[in-house]
CSV table of C-alpha atoms and ligand atoms in Angstrom, one decimal:
chain,number,residue,atom,x,y,z
A,27,UNK,CA,-125.2,-247.9,-29.5
A,28,UNK,CA,-123.7,-251.1,-28.4
A,29,UNK,CA,-124.5,-253.8,-30.1
A,30,UNK,CA,-125.2,-256.6,-27.5
A,31,UNK,CA,-121.9,-257.5,-26.2
A,32,UNK,CA,-119.9,-256.6,-29.3
A,33,UNK,CA,-119.8,-253.2,-29.9
A,34,UNK,CA,-120.0,-252.0,-33.3
A,35,UNK,CA,-120.7,-248.4,-33.7
A,36,UNK,CA,-120.4,-246.1,-36.7
A,37,UNK,CA,-119.4,-248.0,-40.1
A,38,UNK,CA,-117.8,-250.8,-37.9
A,39,UNK,CA,-119.3,-254.4,-39.1
A,40,UNK,CA,-118.0,-258.1,-39.6
A,41,UNK,CA,-117.0,-258.7,-43.1
A,42,UNK,CA,-117.3,-261.7,-45.3
A,43,UNK,CA,-114.0,-262.9,-44.2
A,44,UNK,CA,-114.8,-262.8,-40.7
A,45,UNK,CA,-112.9,-259.6,-40.1
A,46,UNK,CA,-113.6,-256.4,-38.7
A,47,UNK,CA,-114.1,-253.7,-41.4
A,48,UNK,CA,-114.5,-249.9,-40.7
A,49,UNK,CA,-115.4,-247.8,-43.3
A,50,UNK,CA,-115.7,-250.4,-46.3
A,51,UNK,CA,-111.8,-251.3,-45.5
A,52,UNK,CA,-111.0,-254.6,-43.7
A,53,UNK,CA,-108.9,-253.5,-40.7
A,54,UNK,CA,-106.3,-256.5,-41.3
A,55,UNK,CA,-105.4,-255.2,-44.8
A,56,UNK,CA,-105.1,-251.7,-42.9
A,57,UNK,CA,-102.5,-253.0,-40.5
A,58,UNK,CA,-100.7,-254.8,-43.3
A,59,UNK,CA,-100.7,-251.6,-45.0
A,60,UNK,CA,-99.8,-249.3,-42.8
A,61,UNK,CA,-98.6,-251.2,-39.9
A,62,UNK,CA,-99.6,-251.1,-36.1
A,63,UNK,CA,-100.0,-249.7,-33.8
A,64,UNK,CA,-102.6,-247.6,-36.2
A,65,UNK,CA,-105.0,-245.3,-35.7
A,66,UNK,CA,-108.3,-245.4,-37.8
A,67,UNK,CA,-110.6,-242.9,-38.1
A,68,UNK,CA,-114.4,-243.4,-39.4
A,69,UNK,CA,-114.8,-240.3,-41.4
A,70,UNK,CA,-118.5,-241.1,-42.2
A,71,UNK,CA,-119.3,-241.8,-38.1
A,72,UNK,CA,-117.3,-238.7,-37.5
A,73,UNK,CA,-119.2,-236.5,-39.8
A,74,UNK,CA,-122.7,-238.0,-38.3
A,75,UNK,CA,-121.7,-236.9,-35.1
A,76,UNK,CA,-120.7,-233.6,-36.3
A,77,UNK,CA,-124.4,-233.3,-37.9
A,78,UNK,CA,-126.1,-234.9,-35.3
A,79,UNK,CA,-125.0,-231.8,-32.9
A,80,UNK,CA,-125.4,-229.2,-35.6
A,81,UNK,CA,-129.0,-231.0,-36.5
A,82,UNK,CA,-130.4,-231.5,-32.8
A,83,UNK,CA,-129.7,-228.2,-31.7
A,84,UNK,CA,-130.8,-226.2,-34.8
A,85,UNK,CA,-134.1,-228.0,-34.0
A,86,UNK,CA,-134.4,-227.0,-30.8
A,87,UNK,CA,-132.8,-223.2,-30.2
A,88,UNK,CA,-133.0,-220.3,-32.8
A,89,UNK,CA,-129.3,-219.8,-32.4
A,90,UNK,CA,-126.9,-222.1,-32.0
A,91,UNK,CA,-123.1,-222.5,-32.7
A,92,UNK,CA,-121.2,-226.1,-32.3
A,93,UNK,CA,-117.5,-225.6,-31.8
A,94,UNK,CA,-115.5,-228.7,-32.1
A,95,UNK,CA,-112.8,-229.1,-29.0
A,96,UNK,CA,-110.0,-229.8,-31.2
A,97,UNK,CA,-108.2,-230.6,-28.0
A,98,UNK,CA,-109.3,-234.4,-28.4
A,99,UNK,CA,-108.2,-234.6,-31.5
A,100,UNK,CA,-106.3,-232.2,-33.4
A,101,UNK,CA,-104.8,-232.9,-37.1
A,102,UNK,CA,-104.6,-230.8,-40.4
A,103,UNK,CA,-107.1,-233.5,-41.8
A,104,UNK,CA,-109.5,-233.6,-38.9
A,105,UNK,CA,-109.5,-229.7,-39.3
A,106,UNK,CA,-111.0,-229.9,-42.5
A,107,UNK,CA,-113.4,-232.3,-42.0
A,108,UNK,CA,-114.8,-230.3,-39.0
A,109,UNK,CA,-114.8,-226.9,-41.2
A,110,UNK,CA,-116.6,-228.9,-44.0
A,111,UNK,CA,-119.4,-229.5,-41.5
A,112,UNK,CA,-119.9,-226.1,-40.7
A,113,UNK,CA,-118.9,-226.6,-37.1
A,114,UNK,CA,-116.5,-223.7,-35.5
A,115,UNK,CA,-113.4,-224.9,-33.4
A,116,UNK,CA,-112.1,-224.5,-30.1
A,117,UNK,CA,-108.2,-224.6,-29.4
A,118,UNK,CA,-106.1,-224.3,-26.4
A,119,UNK,CA,-102.7,-223.9,-27.5
A,120,UNK,CA,-100.3,-221.9,-30.5
A,121,UNK,CA,-99.8,-225.3,-31.3
A,122,UNK,CA,-103.5,-226.2,-31.7
A,123,UNK,CA,-103.9,-222.9,-33.2
A,124,UNK,CA,-101.0,-223.4,-35.8
A,125,UNK,CA,-102.4,-226.9,-36.7
A,126,UNK,CA,-105.6,-225.0,-37.5
A,127,UNK,CA,-104.3,-222.1,-39.4
A,128,UNK,CA,-102.1,-224.4,-41.5
A,129,UNK,CA,-105.1,-226.2,-42.4
A,130,UNK,CA,-106.7,-223.3,-43.7
A,131,UNK,CA,-109.6,-223.2,-41.2
A,132,UNK,CA,-111.3,-220.0,-41.2
A,133,UNK,CA,-110.0,-218.1,-38.1
A,134,UNK,CA,-113.3,-216.1,-37.6
A,135,UNK,CA,-114.6,-219.6,-36.9
A,136,UNK,CA,-112.0,-220.5,-34.1
A,137,UNK,CA,-111.9,-219.6,-30.2
A,138,UNK,CA,-109.2,-219.3,-28.5
A,139,UNK,CA,-108.9,-221.3,-24.7
A,140,UNK,CA,-106.4,-221.5,-21.8
A,141,UNK,CA,-106.1,-221.1,-18.3
A,142,UNK,CA,-102.7,-219.2,-18.5
A,143,UNK,CA,-102.7,-218.3,-22.3
A,144,UNK,CA,-98.7,-217.1,-22.8
A,145,UNK,CA,-98.6,-213.2,-24.7
A,146,UNK,CA,-97.1,-215.1,-28.0
A,147,UNK,CA,-100.7,-217.2,-27.9
A,148,UNK,CA,-102.4,-214.2,-27.4
A,149,UNK,CA,-100.6,-212.2,-30.1
A,150,UNK,CA,-101.2,-214.8,-32.4
A,151,UNK,CA,-104.5,-214.7,-32.0
A,152,UNK,CA,-105.2,-211.1,-32.3
A,153,UNK,CA,-102.9,-211.2,-35.4
A,154,UNK,CA,-105.2,-214.1,-37.0
A,155,UNK,CA,-108.5,-212.2,-36.3
A,156,UNK,CA,-110.0,-215.2,-33.9
A,157,UNK,CA,-113.6,-215.7,-33.2
A,158,UNK,CA,-113.4,-215.1,-29.6
A,159,UNK,CA,-111.1,-215.6,-26.7
A,160,UNK,CA,-112.3,-216.9,-23.8
A,161,UNK,CA,-110.8,-214.9,-21.1
A,162,UNK,CA,-110.0,-217.0,-17.7
A,163,UNK,CA,-108.7,-214.7,-15.2
A,164,UNK,CA,-108.8,-211.2,-14.7
A,165,UNK,CA,-104.9,-210.7,-15.2
A,166,UNK,CA,-105.6,-212.1,-18.5
A,167,UNK,CA,-108.2,-209.7,-19.1
A,168,UNK,CA,-106.2,-206.7,-18.3
A,169,UNK,CA,-103.2,-208.1,-20.7
A,170,UNK,CA,-105.3,-208.8,-23.6
A,171,UNK,CA,-107.0,-205.6,-23.1
A,172,UNK,CA,-103.5,-203.8,-23.3
A,173,UNK,CA,-102.4,-205.9,-26.0
A,174,UNK,CA,-105.4,-205.1,-28.3
A,175,UNK,CA,-105.2,-201.5,-27.4
A,176,UNK,CA,-101.6,-201.8,-28.2
A,177,UNK,CA,-102.4,-202.9,-32.0
A,178,UNK,CA,-105.7,-200.6,-32.3
A,179,UNK,CA,-107.6,-203.3,-32.3
A,180,UNK,CA,-111.2,-204.7,-30.3
A,181,UNK,CA,-111.2,-208.1,-29.7
A,182,UNK,CA,-114.3,-210.4,-29.3
A,183,UNK,CA,-114.3,-212.2,-25.9
A,184,UNK,CA,-115.9,-214.5,-23.4
A,185,UNK,CA,-115.1,-214.6,-19.6
A,186,UNK,CA,-115.1,-218.5,-18.6
A,187,UNK,CA,-117.0,-218.5,-15.6
A,188,UNK,CA,-117.3,-221.3,-12.5
A,189,UNK,CA,-120.6,-221.7,-11.8
A,190,UNK,CA,-119.8,-224.3,-8.7
A,191,UNK,CA,-121.2,-227.5,-9.9
A,192,UNK,CA,-119.3,-230.5,-9.5
A,193,UNK,CA,-120.7,-233.1,-12.3
A,194,UNK,CA,-120.4,-237.1,-11.8
A,195,UNK,CA,-117.5,-237.9,-13.6
A,196,UNK,CA,-114.0,-238.7,-13.1
A,197,UNK,CA,-112.2,-236.2,-10.5
A,198,UNK,CA,-109.6,-235.5,-12.8
A,199,UNK,CA,-111.9,-234.1,-15.3
A,200,UNK,CA,-114.6,-232.3,-13.2
A,201,UNK,CA,-113.8,-228.4,-13.9
A,202,UNK,CA,-117.3,-226.9,-12.8
A,203,UNK,CA,-116.7,-227.1,-8.9
A,204,UNK,CA,-115.7,-224.2,-6.8
A,205,UNK,CA,-111.9,-225.9,-6.4
A,206,UNK,CA,-110.9,-225.4,-9.5
A,207,UNK,CA,-107.8,-224.0,-11.4
A,208,UNK,CA,-110.0,-222.6,-14.4
A,209,UNK,CA,-112.3,-219.4,-14.7
A,210,UNK,CA,-113.4,-216.8,-13.0
A,211,UNK,CA,-115.5,-217.9,-9.6
A,212,UNK,CA,-119.2,-216.5,-9.1
A,213,UNK,CA,-119.0,-217.3,-5.6
A,214,UNK,CA,-115.9,-214.9,-5.1
A,215,UNK,CA,-117.5,-212.3,-6.9
A,216,UNK,CA,-114.1,-212.6,-9.5
A,217,UNK,CA,-116.6,-213.0,-12.3
A,218,UNK,CA,-119.1,-210.3,-11.8
A,219,UNK,CA,-115.8,-208.2,-11.3
A,220,UNK,CA,-114.7,-209.4,-14.8
A,221,UNK,CA,-117.6,-208.5,-16.5
A,222,UNK,CA,-117.7,-205.0,-14.7
A,223,UNK,CA,-114.0,-204.1,-15.7
A,224,UNK,CA,-114.6,-205.5,-19.5
A,225,UNK,CA,-117.3,-202.8,-19.8
A,226,UNK,CA,-114.7,-200.1,-19.2
A,227,UNK,CA,-111.9,-202.0,-21.6
A,228,UNK,CA,-111.7,-200.3,-25.2
A,229,UNK,CA,-109.6,-203.0,-26.3
A,230,UNK,CA,-112.5,-205.6,-25.3
A,231,UNK,CA,-115.8,-206.4,-26.2
A,232,UNK,CA,-117.7,-209.0,-23.7
A,233,UNK,CA,-119.9,-211.2,-26.2
A,234,UNK,CA,-121.0,-213.9,-23.3
A,235,UNK,CA,-120.0,-216.1,-20.9
A,236,UNK,CA,-118.3,-219.6,-20.8
A,237,UNK,CA,-118.1,-222.2,-18.5
A,238,UNK,CA,-117.1,-226.1,-19.0
A,239,UNK,CA,-118.0,-228.0,-15.9
A,240,UNK,CA,-116.4,-231.4,-16.8
A,241,UNK,CA,-115.6,-234.3,-19.3
A,242,UNK,CA,-117.1,-237.7,-19.7
A,243,UNK,CA,-120.6,-237.1,-18.1
A,244,UNK,CA,-123.7,-239.4,-18.5
A,245,UNK,CA,-125.9,-237.7,-15.8
A,246,UNK,CA,-127.8,-234.4,-18.3
A,247,UNK,CA,-129.1,-232.7,-14.9
A,248,UNK,CA,-125.5,-231.3,-14.8
A,249,UNK,CA,-125.8,-229.7,-17.7
A,250,UNK,CA,-129.1,-228.4,-17.2
A,251,UNK,CA,-128.1,-227.0,-13.7
A,252,UNK,CA,-125.2,-224.9,-15.6
A,253,UNK,CA,-127.7,-223.4,-17.6
A,254,UNK,CA,-130.0,-222.2,-15.1
A,255,UNK,CA,-126.7,-220.9,-13.0
A,256,UNK,CA,-125.3,-219.3,-16.0
A,257,UNK,CA,-128.5,-217.4,-16.9
A,258,UNK,CA,-129.0,-216.3,-13.5
A,259,UNK,CA,-125.6,-214.9,-13.6
A,260,UNK,CA,-126.5,-213.1,-16.7
A,261,UNK,CA,-129.6,-211.5,-15.3
A,262,UNK,CA,-127.7,-210.6,-12.3
A,263,UNK,CA,-125.4,-208.8,-14.9
A,264,UNK,CA,-127.7,-206.9,-16.5
A,265,UNK,CA,-129.2,-205.5,-13.4
A,266,UNK,CA,-126.1,-205.0,-11.5
A,267,UNK,CA,-124.2,-203.6,-14.8
A,268,UNK,CA,-126.8,-202.8,-17.3
A,269,UNK,CA,-125.1,-205.3,-19.7
A,270,UNK,CA,-127.2,-207.9,-21.3
A,271,UNK,CA,-125.0,-210.8,-23.1
A,272,UNK,CA,-125.7,-212.3,-26.0
A,273,UNK,CA,-123.8,-215.7,-26.2
A,274,UNK,CA,-123.8,-218.4,-24.0
A,275,UNK,CA,-121.0,-220.8,-24.2
A,276,UNK,CA,-121.6,-224.2,-22.1
A,277,UNK,CA,-118.5,-226.2,-23.2
A,278,UNK,CA,-118.3,-229.8,-24.2
A,279,UNK,CA,-118.6,-232.9,-21.7
A,280,UNK,CA,-121.2,-235.6,-23.1
A,281,UNK,CA,-120.0,-238.8,-22.6
A,282,UNK,CA,-119.5,-241.7,-25.1
A,283,UNK,CA,-119.6,-245.3,-24.7
A,284,UNK,CA,-116.4,-246.9,-24.1
A,285,UNK,CA,-117.8,-250.6,-23.0
A,286,UNK,CA,-120.8,-252.3,-24.0
A,287,UNK,CA,-122.0,-251.2,-20.5
A,288,UNK,CA,-121.7,-247.7,-21.0
A,289,UNK,CA,-125.3,-246.4,-21.8
A,290,UNK,CA,-124.3,-242.5,-22.8
A,291,UNK,CA,-127.4,-240.2,-23.6
A,292,UNK,CA,-127.7,-239.3,-27.0
A,293,UNK,CA,-126.6,-236.1,-28.4
A,294,UNK,CA,-130.4,-235.2,-29.2
A,295,UNK,CA,-131.2,-236.0,-25.6
A,296,UNK,CA,-128.7,-233.4,-24.3
A,297,UNK,CA,-130.1,-231.1,-26.5
A,298,UNK,CA,-133.6,-231.5,-25.4
A,299,UNK,CA,-132.3,-231.0,-21.7
A,300,UNK,CA,-130.4,-227.9,-22.5
A,301,UNK,CA,-133.0,-226.2,-24.9
A,302,UNK,CA,-135.7,-226.7,-22.3
A,303,UNK,CA,-133.9,-225.5,-19.3
A,304,UNK,CA,-132.6,-222.5,-21.4
A,305,UNK,CA,-136.3,-222.0,-22.6
A,306,UNK,CA,-137.2,-221.8,-18.8
A,307,UNK,CA,-134.3,-220.1,-17.4
A,308,UNK,CA,-134.8,-216.9,-19.8
A,309,UNK,CA,-138.4,-216.9,-19.2
A,310,UNK,CA,-137.6,-216.8,-15.3
A,311,UNK,CA,-135.5,-213.8,-15.7
A,312,UNK,CA,-137.2,-212.4,-18.8
A,313,UNK,CA,-133.8,-212.4,-20.6
A,314,UNK,CA,-133.6,-212.2,-24.5
A,315,UNK,CA,-132.9,-216.3,-26.0
A,316,UNK,CA,-128.8,-215.9,-26.1
A,317,UNK,CA,-126.7,-217.9,-29.2
A,318,UNK,CA,-126.1,-221.2,-27.5
A,319,UNK,CA,-122.5,-222.3,-27.9
A,320,UNK,CA,-121.1,-225.7,-27.5
A,321,UNK,CA,-117.7,-227.3,-27.6
A,322,UNK,CA,-117.6,-230.9,-27.8
A,323,UNK,CA,-114.8,-233.0,-28.1
A,324,UNK,CA,-115.0,-236.8,-27.0
A,325,UNK,CA,-118.8,-237.0,-28.4
A,326,UNK,CA,-117.7,-236.0,-31.7
A,327,UNK,CA,-114.3,-237.9,-32.4
A,328,UNK,CA,-114.2,-240.5,-29.6
A,329,UNK,CA,-116.4,-243.3,-31.3
A,330,UNK,CA,-114.8,-242.7,-34.7
A,331,UNK,CA,-111.6,-243.8,-33.5
A,332,UNK,CA,-110.2,-247.4,-33.4
A,333,UNK,CA,-106.9,-248.6,-32.8
A,334,UNK,CA,-105.1,-251.6,-34.3
A,335,UNK,CA,-102.4,-253.4,-32.3
A,336,UNK,CA,-100.5,-256.2,-33.6
A,337,UNK,CA,-100.5,-259.1,-30.8
A,338,UNK,CA,-97.1,-260.2,-29.1
A,339,UNK,CA,-96.5,-263.0,-26.5
A,340,UNK,CA,-99.6,-264.4,-25.0
A,341,UNK,CA,-98.7,-265.6,-21.6
A,342,UNK,CA,-101.2,-267.7,-19.2
A,343,UNK,CA,-100.4,-267.5,-15.3
A,344,UNK,CA,-102.4,-270.7,-14.4
A,345,UNK,CA,-104.8,-269.6,-11.3
A,346,UNK,CA,-104.0,-266.1,-12.2
A,347,UNK,CA,-105.0,-264.7,-15.5
A,348,UNK,CA,-104.0,-264.6,-19.4
A,349,UNK,CA,-101.8,-261.6,-20.1
A,350,UNK,CA,-101.5,-260.4,-23.9
A,351,UNK,CA,-99.0,-258.1,-25.1
A,352,UNK,CA,-99.7,-255.5,-27.7
A,353,UNK,CA,-97.1,-253.5,-29.7
A,354,UNK,CA,-98.0,-250.2,-28.2
A,355,UNK,CA,-99.8,-249.0,-24.7
A,356,UNK,CA,-99.0,-246.0,-22.5
A,357,UNK,CA,-97.4,-244.3,-25.3
A,358,UNK,CA,-100.4,-244.1,-27.7
A,359,UNK,CA,-103.3,-244.4,-25.1
A,360,UNK,CA,-102.4,-242.9,-21.5
A,361,UNK,CA,-106.2,-242.6,-20.5
A,362,UNK,CA,-106.3,-246.3,-18.8
A,363,UNK,CA,-103.2,-244.8,-16.5
A,364,UNK,CA,-104.4,-241.5,-15.9
A,365,UNK,CA,-108.3,-241.9,-15.6
A,366,UNK,CA,-108.5,-245.8,-15.1
A,367,UNK,CA,-110.5,-245.2,-18.0
A,368,UNK,CA,-112.0,-248.6,-19.7
A,369,UNK,CA,-112.0,-250.0,-23.0
A,370,UNK,CA,-113.1,-252.9,-24.8
A,371,UNK,CA,-111.6,-255.0,-27.9
A,372,UNK,CA,-112.0,-257.4,-30.7
A,373,UNK,CA,-109.6,-259.8,-32.2
A,374,UNK,CA,-110.1,-258.4,-35.5
A,375,UNK,CA,-109.0,-261.0,-37.7
A,376,UNK,CA,-111.3,-263.7,-36.0
A,377,UNK,CA,-114.3,-261.3,-35.2
A,378,UNK,CA,-116.9,-263.2,-35.8
A,379,UNK,CA,-115.6,-266.3,-33.2
A,380,UNK,CA,-116.9,-266.6,-30.1
A,381,UNK,CA,-115.1,-264.8,-27.3
A,382,UNK,CA,-114.5,-267.1,-24.9
A,383,UNK,CA,-111.1,-266.0,-23.4
A,384,UNK,CA,-110.8,-263.4,-20.4
A,385,UNK,CA,-107.6,-262.1,-21.1
A,386,UNK,CA,-105.5,-258.7,-19.7
A,387,UNK,CA,-104.4,-256.6,-22.4
A,388,UNK,CA,-101.1,-255.0,-21.7
A,389,UNK,CA,-98.5,-252.8,-23.5
A,390,UNK,CA,-95.1,-253.2,-24.4
A,391,UNK,CA,-93.7,-250.1,-22.2
A,392,UNK,CA,-91.1,-250.7,-19.1
A,393,UNK,CA,-94.1,-250.7,-16.7
A,394,UNK,CA,-97.2,-251.8,-16.1
A,395,UNK,CA,-99.0,-250.3,-18.7
A,396,UNK,CA,-102.6,-252.1,-18.5
A,397,UNK,CA,-104.3,-251.2,-21.5
A,398,UNK,CA,-107.5,-253.4,-20.6
A,399,UNK,CA,-108.0,-254.8,-17.3
A,400,UNK,CA,-110.3,-258.0,-18.5
A,401,UNK,CA,-111.9,-258.6,-21.8
A,402,UNK,CA,-112.9,-262.0,-23.3
A,403,UNK,CA,-111.7,-262.3,-26.7
A,404,UNK,CA,-111.8,-265.1,-29.1
A,405,UNK,CA,-108.8,-267.4,-28.3
A,406,UNK,CA,-106.2,-264.8,-29.1
A,407,UNK,CA,-102.6,-265.7,-30.3
A,408,UNK,CA,-99.3,-264.2,-31.5
A,409,UNK,CA,-99.5,-262.3,-34.5
A,410,UNK,CA,-103.2,-261.4,-34.5
A,411,UNK,CA,-104.8,-258.0,-34.8
A,412,UNK,CA,-106.4,-256.4,-32.0
A,413,UNK,CA,-108.7,-253.7,-32.3
A,414,UNK,CA,-109.3,-251.4,-29.2
A,415,UNK,CA,-112.6,-249.1,-29.7
A,416,UNK,CA,-113.7,-245.7,-29.0
A,417,UNK,CA,-109.9,-244.7,-28.8
A,418,UNK,CA,-110.9,-241.4,-31.1
A,419,UNK,CA,-110.8,-238.9,-28.8
A,420,UNK,CA,-107.6,-237.9,-26.2
A,421,UNK,CA,-105.5,-240.9,-27.4
A,422,UNK,CA,-103.4,-239.4,-30.3
A,423,UNK,CA,-104.1,-236.0,-28.6
A,424,UNK,CA,-102.2,-237.4,-25.6
A,425,UNK,CA,-99.5,-239.6,-27.1
A,426,UNK,CA,-96.2,-239.5,-26.2
A,427,UNK,CA,-92.7,-240.6,-26.9
A,428,UNK,CA,-92.1,-242.7,-23.6
A,429,UNK,CA,-89.4,-245.6,-24.2
A,430,UNK,CA,-88.7,-243.6,-27.3
A,431,UNK,CA,-91.7,-245.2,-29.4
A,432,UNK,CA,-92.2,-243.6,-32.6
A,433,UNK,CA,-96.1,-242.1,-32.4
A,434,UNK,CA,-98.1,-244.2,-34.7
A,435,UNK,CA,-99.9,-243.2,-37.7
A,436,UNK,CA,-103.8,-242.6,-38.5
A,437,UNK,CA,-105.8,-243.0,-41.4
A,438,UNK,CA,-109.0,-241.8,-42.6
A,439,UNK,CA,-111.4,-244.3,-43.7
A,440,UNK,CA,-114.3,-243.9,-45.8
A,441,UNK,CA,-116.2,-245.8,-48.9
A,442,UNK,CA,-113.4,-248.7,-48.9
A,443,UNK,CA,-110.7,-246.1,-49.0
A,444,UNK,CA,-107.8,-245.4,-46.8
A,445,UNK,CA,-106.1,-242.1,-46.3
A,446,UNK,CA,-103.2,-241.7,-44.1
A,447,UNK,CA,-103.7,-238.4,-42.3
A,448,UNK,CA,-100.7,-239.0,-39.8
A,449,UNK,CA,-97.3,-240.4,-40.7
A,450,UNK,CA,-96.1,-242.8,-38.5
A,451,UNK,CA,-93.0,-241.2,-36.7
A,452,UNK,CA,-89.6,-242.9,-37.6
A,453,UNK,CA,-86.7,-243.4,-35.2
A,454,UNK,CA,-85.0,-240.2,-36.6
A,455,UNK,CA,-88.1,-237.9,-35.6
A,456,UNK,CA,-87.2,-239.1,-32.5
A,457,UNK,CA,-83.4,-237.6,-32.5
A,458,UNK,CA,-84.5,-235.0,-34.6
A,459,UNK,CA,-84.4,-232.4,-31.3
A,460,UNK,CA,-81.5,-233.8,-29.8
A,461,UNK,CA,-78.0,-232.0,-29.5
A,462,UNK,CA,-74.6,-233.6,-28.4
A,463,UNK,CA,-72.6,-230.4,-27.3
A,464,UNK,CA,-69.3,-230.3,-28.5
A,465,UNK,CA,-67.7,-230.7,-25.4
A,466,UNK,CA,-69.2,-234.5,-25.4
A,467,UNK,CA,-68.2,-235.3,-28.8
B,520,LLP,N1,-114.0,-226.8,-23.7
B,520,LLP,C1,-113.7,-227.0,-22.5
B,520,LLP,C2,-113.2,-225.4,-22.6
B,520,LLP,C3,-112.6,-227.8,-22.2
B,520,LLP,O1,-111.8,-227.9,-21.6
B,520,LLP,C4,-113.0,-229.5,-23.1
B,520,LLP,C5,-112.3,-230.4,-22.8
B,520,LLP,C6,-113.6,-229.5,-23.9
B,520,LLP,C7,-114.7,-228.1,-24.3
B,520,LLP,C8,-114.2,-230.6,-24.6
B,520,LLP,O2,-114.9,-231.7,-23.5
B,520,LLP,P1,-115.1,-233.0,-23.7
B,520,LLP,O3,-116.9,-232.9,-25.0
B,520,LLP,O4,-114.1,-233.8,-24.8
B,520,LLP,O5,-115.6,-234.0,-22.7
B,520,LLP,N2,-108.0,-235.5,-20.8
B,520,LLP,C9,-109.6,-236.2,-20.3
B,520,LLP,C10,-110.2,-235.2,-20.7
B,520,LLP,C11,-110.0,-234.1,-20.7
B,520,LLP,C12,-111.2,-232.8,-21.2
B,520,LLP,C13,-110.2,-231.3,-21.1
B,520,LLP,N3,-111.4,-230.5,-21.3
B,520,LLP,C14,-109.8,-237.9,-21.1
B,520,LLP,O6,-108.9,-238.4,-21.5
B,520,LLP,O7,-110.6,-238.2,-20.3
């Protein structure tokens, strides 16, 4: 939980040197050793979030399956951590699946998503024996059935269903409403058609239904509404087609604190609301309690990540504001530009000093890449180390090479030990795929 104005989460603390310390590592030392920008991942905090999901849902419901949404942050080391914590893994591309398999993530605990899975991706899923494929359209259902039958296989699937719920969050990350590219809509009859078709198919076995209504949500009622709509639909499917589905996957979506003003519900509160809604809905429809699956991404890794930058020129424009440039920006964190995302920061090498200087933090790309519109910092100077908090989710995973910036390194910190888990890209990495055709030589 945010600590007053200063938002210290997980193992973050201010050490005797007055520096920010994460996982027992002084981040000023980390910046010196690994360079900046640097993504720092707090291992204990990440594991704690995995356990909070596992334990709070297990305490409320008999059969639960927590599946980390890899899109939030996927690297081979993160796959290992998540596997060790006993979670399943959700992937949404061949690249994410390849990362997981290369990290020896057990395939029988991997679920594949995507609104347009390529044949190569479905083939990879079938060949590696994944746990579930989440079918997103009727055409994919037919294609998958054919491919599975061609291999003499039968694959376990969920159907992604659109419940028709518009949660309160940024419109770019709302996905439960009728106007969405994802899934099979209940309202159009496509979802029911999917259930009917799947029953006739020899290549697939429909295990249950999936929905994912949005991301960075604070309001738990949307989850409860999703449960009620999904269970009602499952009961309708039983009545119409005589099929009782054993699993309900509610997707991800729980929000996290990006600034001290954010007060997201705790994971245990989500568990309480979902369990209560599920118990009521199954009782109302006299439906057997399904296995409840969840796919949290942001709320597992978001607050476990911190980005360290080196401060560059500090420009005061009298009567306007002060700009603080850092040695990263849009390429390592596109979220402010994409979603108006808010962040908070701390001068890591003077973490205990009063934060009296309101500034705007800007990146160093060739455009107005504001990272933080306004934050109060300790009087900040060129060469300081700036820590930006809650960057664990959708930062590295959405990073780019814009302006041919090499992507930053990532370190995993725990008990005073820092291990490099993603190498910094080199300038040569940036030209590795470039080709000069013969005629230009
Ligand atoms: N399951 C499915 C099918 C999803 O599409 C997503 C996220 C999740 C689970 C995990 O949701 P989470 O627990 O992380 O909210 N790039 C955006 C977020 C996009 C979310 C996409 N789907 C951002 O930076 O805010």
